[in-house]
Amino acid sequence: MNTIGKYIKEERKKAGLTQEEFALRAGLGLRFVRELEQGKETVRLDKVNQALAMFGKEAVPGKLRED
């Protein structure tokens, strides 16, 4: 699972929201939320930021992490 997807899933659960509730409140499709949380590599950045905005965050350019 990717870092953003993992973060969204953890924060959504902390907020006590199901994927369906989160999708509705964020104005996103349920399929998108599921795919994001499952780590789909090709997702739209605008929608990722829409999901992150629910927690006061946004995706921004940064250096690649070396694992």
Backbone as XML, in Angstrom:
<?xml version="1.0"?>
<chain id="A" units="angstrom">
  <residue number="1" name="MET">
    <atom name="N" x="0.855" y="-1.189" z="0.000"/>
    <atom name="CA" x="0.000" y="0.000" z="0.000"/>
    <atom name="C" x="0.893" y="1.241" z="0.000"/>
  </residue>
  <residue number="2" name="ASN">
    <atom name="N" x="0.510" y="2.233" z="-0.785"/>
    <atom name="CA" x="1.322" y="3.440" z="-0.836"/>
    <atom name="C" x="1.127" y="4.293" z="0.415"/>
  </residue>
  <residue number="3" name="THR">
    <atom name="N" x="2.033" y="5.234" z="0.615"/>
    <atom name="CA" x="2.023" y="6.069" z="1.812"/>
    <atom name="C" x="0.753" y="6.894" z="1.940"/>
  </residue>
  <residue number="4" name="ILE">
    <atom name="N" x="0.315" y="7.520" z="0.852"/>
    <atom name="CA" x="-0.885" y="8.359" z="0.912"/>
    <atom name="C" x="-2.116" y="7.503" z="1.160"/>
  </residue>
  <residue number="5" name="GLY">
    <atom name="N" x="-2.230" y="6.396" z="0.467"/>
    <atom name="CA" x="-3.362" y="5.502" z="0.671"/>
    <atom name="C" x="-3.441" y="4.996" z="2.099"/>
  </residue>
  <residue number="6" name="LYS">
    <atom name="N" x="-2.295" y="4.649" z="2.647"/>
    <atom name="CA" x="-2.240" y="4.172" z="4.036"/>
    <atom name="C" x="-2.660" y="5.285" z="4.995"/>
  </residue>
  <residue number="7" name="TYR">
    <atom name="N" x="-2.169" y="6.499" z="4.744"/>
    <atom name="CA" x="-2.524" y="7.643" z="5.580"/>
    <atom name="C" x="-4.026" y="7.906" z="5.548"/>
  </residue>
  <residue number="8" name="ILE">
    <atom name="N" x="-4.596" y="7.929" z="4.345"/>
    <atom name="CA" x="-6.033" y="8.178" z="4.201"/>
    <atom name="C" x="-6.828" y="7.130" z="4.965"/>
  </residue>
  <residue number="9" name="LYS">
    <atom name="N" x="-6.455" y="5.871" z="4.815"/>
    <atom name="CA" x="-7.174" y="4.790" z="5.481"/>
    <atom name="C" x="-7.109" y="4.932" z="7.000"/>
  </residue>
  <residue number="10" name="GLU">
    <atom name="N" x="-5.915" y="5.211" z="7.523"/>
    <atom name="CA" x="-5.751" y="5.366" z="8.973"/>
    <atom name="C" x="-6.556" y="6.540" z="9.501"/>
  </residue>
  <residue number="11" name="GLU">
    <atom name="N" x="-6.473" y="7.674" z="8.829"/>
    <atom name="CA" x="-7.192" y="8.864" z="9.286"/>
    <atom name="C" x="-8.705" y="8.697" z="9.155"/>
  </residue>
  <residue number="12" name="ARG">
    <atom name="N" x="-9.127" y="8.047" z="8.094"/>
    <atom name="CA" x="-10.562" y="7.799" z="7.908"/>
    <atom name="C" x="-11.091" y="6.952" z="9.054"/>
  </residue>
  <residue number="13" name="LYS">
    <atom name="N" x="-10.340" y="5.918" z="9.408"/>
    <atom name="CA" x="-10.766" y="5.039" z="10.499"/>
    <atom name="C" x="-10.755" y="5.765" z="11.833"/>
  </residue>
  <residue number="14" name="LYS">
    <atom name="N" x="-9.737" y="6.616" z="12.069"/>
    <atom name="CA" x="-9.691" y="7.421" z="13.300"/>
    <atom name="C" x="-10.920" y="8.317" z="13.410"/>
  </residue>
  <residue number="15" name="ALA">
    <atom name="N" x="-11.373" y="8.807" z="12.252"/>
    <atom name="CA" x="-12.549" y="9.682" z="12.222"/>
    <atom name="C" x="-13.849" y="8.894" z="12.329"/>
  </residue>
  <residue number="16" name="GLY">
    <atom name="N" x="-13.736" y="7.561" z="12.337"/>
    <atom name="CA" x="-14.918" y="6.719" z="12.475"/>
    <atom name="C" x="-15.783" y="6.669" z="11.229"/>
  </residue>
  <residue number="17" name="LEU">
    <atom name="N" x="-15.155" y="6.852" z="10.059"/>
    <atom name="CA" x="-15.908" y="6.873" z="8.809"/>
    <atom name="C" x="-15.692" y="5.599" z="8.007"/>
  </residue>
  <residue number="18" name="THR">
    <atom name="N" x="-16.748" y="5.106" z="7.409"/>
    <atom name="CA" x="-16.611" y="4.008" z="6.451"/>
    <atom name="C" x="-16.084" y="4.611" z="5.148"/>
  </residue>
  <residue number="19" name="GLN">
    <atom name="N" x="-15.673" y="3.762" z="4.231"/>
    <atom name="CA" x="-15.237" y="4.263" z="2.933"/>
    <atom name="C" x="-16.374" y="5.009" z="2.251"/>
  </residue>
  <residue number="20" name="GLU">
    <atom name="N" x="-17.564" y="4.499" z="2.362"/>
    <atom name="CA" x="-18.725" y="5.148" z="1.741"/>
    <atom name="C" x="-18.981" y="6.524" z="2.333"/>
  </residue>
  <residue number="21" name="GLU">
    <atom name="N" x="-18.938" y="6.630" z="3.661"/>
    <atom name="CA" x="-19.159" y="7.915" z="4.319"/>
    <atom name="C" x="-18.070" y="8.916" z="3.947"/>
  </residue>
  <residue number="22" name="PHE">
    <atom name="N" x="-16.830" y="8.443" z="3.935"/>
    <atom name="CA" x="-15.713" y="9.314" z="3.580"/>
    <atom name="C" x="-15.862" y="9.821" z="2.147"/>
  </residue>
  <residue number="23" name="ALA">
    <atom name="N" x="-16.164" y="8.913" z="1.230"/>
    <atom name="CA" x="-16.329" y="9.292" z="-0.176"/>
    <atom name="C" x="-17.414" y="10.354" z="-0.320"/>
  </residue>
  <residue number="24" name="LEU">
    <atom name="N" x="-18.522" y="10.163" z="0.350"/>
    <atom name="CA" x="-19.629" y="11.117" z="0.272"/>
    <atom name="C" x="-19.228" y="12.475" z="0.821"/>
  </residue>
  <residue number="25" name="ARG">
    <atom name="N" x="-18.603" y="12.495" z="1.987"/>
    <atom name="CA" x="-18.210" y="13.767" z="2.613"/>
    <atom name="C" x="-17.122" y="14.486" z="1.827"/>
  </residue>
  <residue number="26" name="ALA">
    <atom name="N" x="-16.226" y="13.718" z="1.202"/>
    <atom name="CA" x="-15.135" y="14.322" z="0.442"/>
    <atom name="C" x="-15.547" y="14.682" z="-0.978"/>
  </residue>
  <residue number="27" name="GLY">
    <atom name="N" x="-16.731" y="14.233" z="-1.397"/>
    <atom name="CA" x="-17.183" y="14.503" z="-2.752"/>
    <atom name="C" x="-16.473" y="13.642" z="-3.781"/>
  </residue>
  <residue number="28" name="LEU">
    <atom name="N" x="-16.094" y="12.441" z="-3.377"/>
    <atom name="CA" x="-15.371" y="11.519" z="-4.242"/>
    <atom name="C" x="-16.200" y="10.264" z="-4.476"/>
  </residue>
  <residue number="29" name="GLY">
    <atom name="N" x="-15.837" y="9.515" z="-5.486"/>
    <atom name="CA" x="-16.501" y="8.250" z="-5.739"/>
    <atom name="C" x="-15.963" y="7.167" z="-4.820"/>
  </residue>
  <residue number="30" name="LEU">
    <atom name="N" x="-16.821" y="6.247" z="-4.456"/>
    <atom name="CA" x="-16.418" y="5.135" z="-3.596"/>
    <atom name="C" x="-15.313" y="4.320" z="-4.252"/>
  </residue>
  <residue number="31" name="ARG">
    <atom name="N" x="-15.433" y="4.086" z="-5.550"/>
    <atom name="CA" x="-14.401" y="3.319" z="-6.258"/>
    <atom name="C" x="-13.031" y="3.984" z="-6.132"/>
  </residue>
  <residue number="32" name="PHE">
    <atom name="N" x="-12.996" y="5.316" z="-6.267"/>
    <atom name="CA" x="-11.727" y="6.027" z="-6.140"/>
    <atom name="C" x="-11.134" y="5.832" z="-4.754"/>
  </residue>
  <residue number="33" name="VAL">
    <atom name="N" x="-11.943" y="5.979" z="-3.714"/>
    <atom name="CA" x="-11.458" y="5.826" z="-2.340"/>
    <atom name="C" x="-10.912" y="4.416" z="-2.127"/>
  </residue>
  <residue number="34" name="ARG">
    <atom name="N" x="-11.630" y="3.420" z="-2.605"/>
    <atom name="CA" x="-11.160" y="2.041" z="-2.465"/>
    <atom name="C" x="-9.829" y="1.837" z="-3.167"/>
  </residue>
  <residue number="35" name="GLU">
    <atom name="N" x="-9.731" y="2.315" z="-4.395"/>
    <atom name="CA" x="-8.495" y="2.150" z="-5.159"/>
    <atom name="C" x="-7.339" y="2.913" z="-4.520"/>
  </residue>
  <residue number="36" name="LEU">
    <atom name="N" x="-7.599" y="4.101" z="-4.012"/>
    <atom name="CA" x="-6.572" y="4.892" z="-3.346"/>
    <atom name="C" x="-6.037" y="4.154" z="-2.125"/>
  </residue>
  <residue number="37" name="GLU">
    <atom name="N" x="-6.943" y="3.653" z="-1.302"/>
    <atom name="CA" x="-6.537" y="2.947" z="-0.083"/>
    <atom name="C" x="-5.828" y="1.629" z="-0.391"/>
  </residue>
  <residue number="38" name="GLN">
    <atom name="N" x="-6.122" y="1.045" z="-1.534"/>
    <atom name="CA" x="-5.478" y="-0.214" z="-1.919"/>
    <atom name="C" x="-4.141" y="0.016" z="-2.611"/>
  </residue>
  <residue number="39" name="GLY">
    <atom name="N" x="-3.771" y="1.284" z="-2.811"/>
    <atom name="CA" x="-2.463" y="1.590" z="-3.361"/>
    <atom name="C" x="-2.376" y="1.642" z="-4.861"/>
  </residue>
  <residue number="40" name="LYS">
    <atom name="N" x="-3.489" y="1.862" z="-5.545"/>
    <atom name="CA" x="-3.436" y="1.982" z="-7.002"/>
    <atom name="C" x="-2.436" y="3.076" z="-7.369"/>
  </residue>
  <residue number="41" name="GLU">
    <atom name="N" x="-1.556" y="2.763" z="-8.292"/>
    <atom name="CA" x="-0.468" y="3.681" z="-8.622"/>
    <atom name="C" x="-0.881" y="4.825" z="-9.531"/>
  </residue>
  <residue number="42" name="THR">
    <atom name="N" x="-1.918" y="4.655" z="-10.310"/>
    <atom name="CA" x="-2.335" y="5.710" z="-11.228"/>
    <atom name="C" x="-3.661" y="6.299" z="-10.773"/>
  </residue>
  <residue number="43" name="VAL">
    <atom name="N" x="-3.575" y="7.360" z="-9.999"/>
    <atom name="CA" x="-4.764" y="8.079" z="-9.536"/>
    <atom name="C" x="-4.570" y="9.555" z="-9.853"/>
  </residue>
  <residue number="44" name="ARG">
    <atom name="N" x="-5.661" y="10.267" z="-9.968"/>
    <atom name="CA" x="-5.598" y="11.703" z="-10.276"/>
    <atom name="C" x="-5.185" y="12.490" z="-9.046"/>
  </residue>
  <residue number="45" name="LEU">
    <atom name="N" x="-4.174" y="13.326" z="-9.212"/>
    <atom name="CA" x="-3.646" y="14.108" z="-8.104"/>
    <atom name="C" x="-4.682" y="15.072" z="-7.539"/>
  </residue>
  <residue number="46" name="ASP">
    <atom name="N" x="-5.531" y="15.635" z="-8.390"/>
    <atom name="CA" x="-6.552" y="16.552" z="-7.879"/>
    <atom name="C" x="-7.505" y="15.831" z="-6.927"/>
  </residue>
  <residue number="47" name="LYS">
    <atom name="N" x="-7.824" y="14.589" z="-7.244"/>
    <atom name="CA" x="-8.707" y="13.817" z="-6.365"/>
    <atom name="C" x="-7.986" y="13.373" z="-5.102"/>
  </residue>
  <residue number="48" name="VAL">
    <atom name="N" x="-6.701" y="13.062" z="-5.222"/>
    <atom name="CA" x="-5.902" y="12.726" z="-4.031"/>
    <atom name="C" x="-5.912" y="13.920" z="-3.086"/>
  </residue>
  <residue number="49" name="ASN">
    <atom name="N" x="-5.692" y="15.102" z="-3.622"/>
    <atom name="CA" x="-5.702" y="16.304" z="-2.784"/>
    <atom name="C" x="-7.081" y="16.599" z="-2.212"/>
  </residue>
  <residue number="50" name="GLN">
    <atom name="N" x="-8.110" y="16.246" z="-2.933"/>
    <atom name="CA" x="-9.474" y="16.403" z="-2.423"/>
    <atom name="C" x="-9.672" y="15.501" z="-1.204"/>
  </residue>
  <residue number="51" name="ALA">
    <atom name="N" x="-9.142" y="14.276" z="-1.272"/>
    <atom name="CA" x="-9.234" y="13.347" z="-0.141"/>
    <atom name="C" x="-8.379" y="13.843" z="1.021"/>
  </residue>
  <residue number="52" name="LEU">
    <atom name="N" x="-7.156" y="14.275" z="0.739"/>
    <atom name="CA" x="-6.262" y="14.753" z="1.787"/>
    <atom name="C" x="-6.790" y="16.009" z="2.468"/>
  </residue>
  <residue number="53" name="ALA">
    <atom name="N" x="-7.521" y="16.840" z="1.733"/>
    <atom name="CA" x="-8.071" y="18.074" z="2.292"/>
    <atom name="C" x="-9.017" y="17.796" z="3.456"/>
  </residue>
  <residue number="54" name="MET">
    <atom name="N" x="-9.597" y="16.625" z="3.490"/>
    <atom name="CA" x="-10.483" y="16.256" z="4.605"/>
    <atom name="C" x="-9.722" y="16.253" z="5.930"/>
  </residue>
  <residue number="55" name="PHE">
    <atom name="N" x="-8.393" y="16.113" z="5.855"/>
    <atom name="CA" x="-7.560" y="16.064" z="7.060"/>
    <atom name="C" x="-6.576" y="17.234" z="7.111"/>
  </residue>
  <residue number="56" name="GLY">
    <atom name="N" x="-6.869" y="18.275" z="6.322"/>
    <atom name="CA" x="-6.034" y="19.464" z="6.333"/>
    <atom name="C" x="-4.666" y="19.265" z="5.707"/>
  </residue>
  <residue number="57" name="LYS">
    <atom name="N" x="-4.561" y="18.363" z="4.751"/>
    <atom name="CA" x="-3.283" y="18.058" z="4.105"/>
    <atom name="C" x="-3.410" y="18.177" z="2.595"/>
  </residue>
  <residue number="58" name="GLU">
    <atom name="N" x="-2.249" y="18.216" z="1.914"/>
    <atom name="CA" x="-2.220" y="18.165" z="0.453"/>
    <atom name="C" x="-0.910" y="17.530" z="0.013"/>
  </residue>
  <residue number="59" name="ALA">
    <atom name="N" x="-0.933" y="16.935" z="-1.169"/>
    <atom name="CA" x="0.268" y="16.343" z="-1.745"/>
    <atom name="C" x="1.031" y="17.441" z="-2.472"/>
  </residue>
  <residue number="60" name="VAL">
    <atom name="N" x="2.326" y="17.546" z="-2.205"/>
    <atom name="CA" x="3.161" y="18.563" z="-2.825"/>
    <atom name="C" x="4.443" y="17.916" z="-3.340"/>
  </residue>
  <residue number="61" name="PRO">
    <atom name="N" x="5.118" y="18.561" z="-4.282"/>
    <atom name="CA" x="6.380" y="18.001" z="-4.778"/>
    <atom name="C" x="7.403" y="17.888" z="-3.651"/>
  </residue>
  <residue number="62" name="GLY">
    <atom name="N" x="8.170" y="16.846" z="-3.702"/>
    <atom name="CA" x="9.204" y="16.639" z="-2.699"/>
    <atom name="C" x="10.242" y="15.654" z="-3.218"/>
  </residue>
  <residue number="63" name="LYS">
    <atom name="N" x="11.300" y="15.499" z="-2.470"/>
    <atom name="CA" x="12.354" y="14.580" z="-2.858"/>
    <atom name="C" x="11.887" y="13.140" z="-2.710"/>
  </residue>
  <residue number="64" name="LEU">
    <atom name="N" x="12.398" y="12.292" z="-3.574"/>
    <atom name="CA" x="12.104" y="10.871" z="-3.482"/>
    <atom name="C" x="12.812" y="10.294" z="-2.269"/>
  </residue>
  <residue number="65" name="ARG">
    <atom name="N" x="12.127" y="9.399" z="-1.597"/>
    <atom name="CA" x="12.740" y="8.715" z="-0.453"/>
    <atom name="C" x="13.510" y="7.522" z="-0.963"/>
  </residue>
  <residue number="66" name="GLU">
    <atom name="N" x="14.663" y="7.317" z="-0.407"/>
    <atom name="CA" x="15.438" y="6.124" z="-0.750"/>
    <atom name="C" x="15.177" y="5.085" z="0.315"/>
  </residue>
  <residue number="67" name="ASP">
    <atom name="N" x="14.579" y="3.950" z="-0.094"/>
    <atom name="CA" x="14.252" y="2.902" z="0.867"/>
    <atom name="C" x="15.385" y="1.934" z="1.044"/>
  </residue>
</chain>
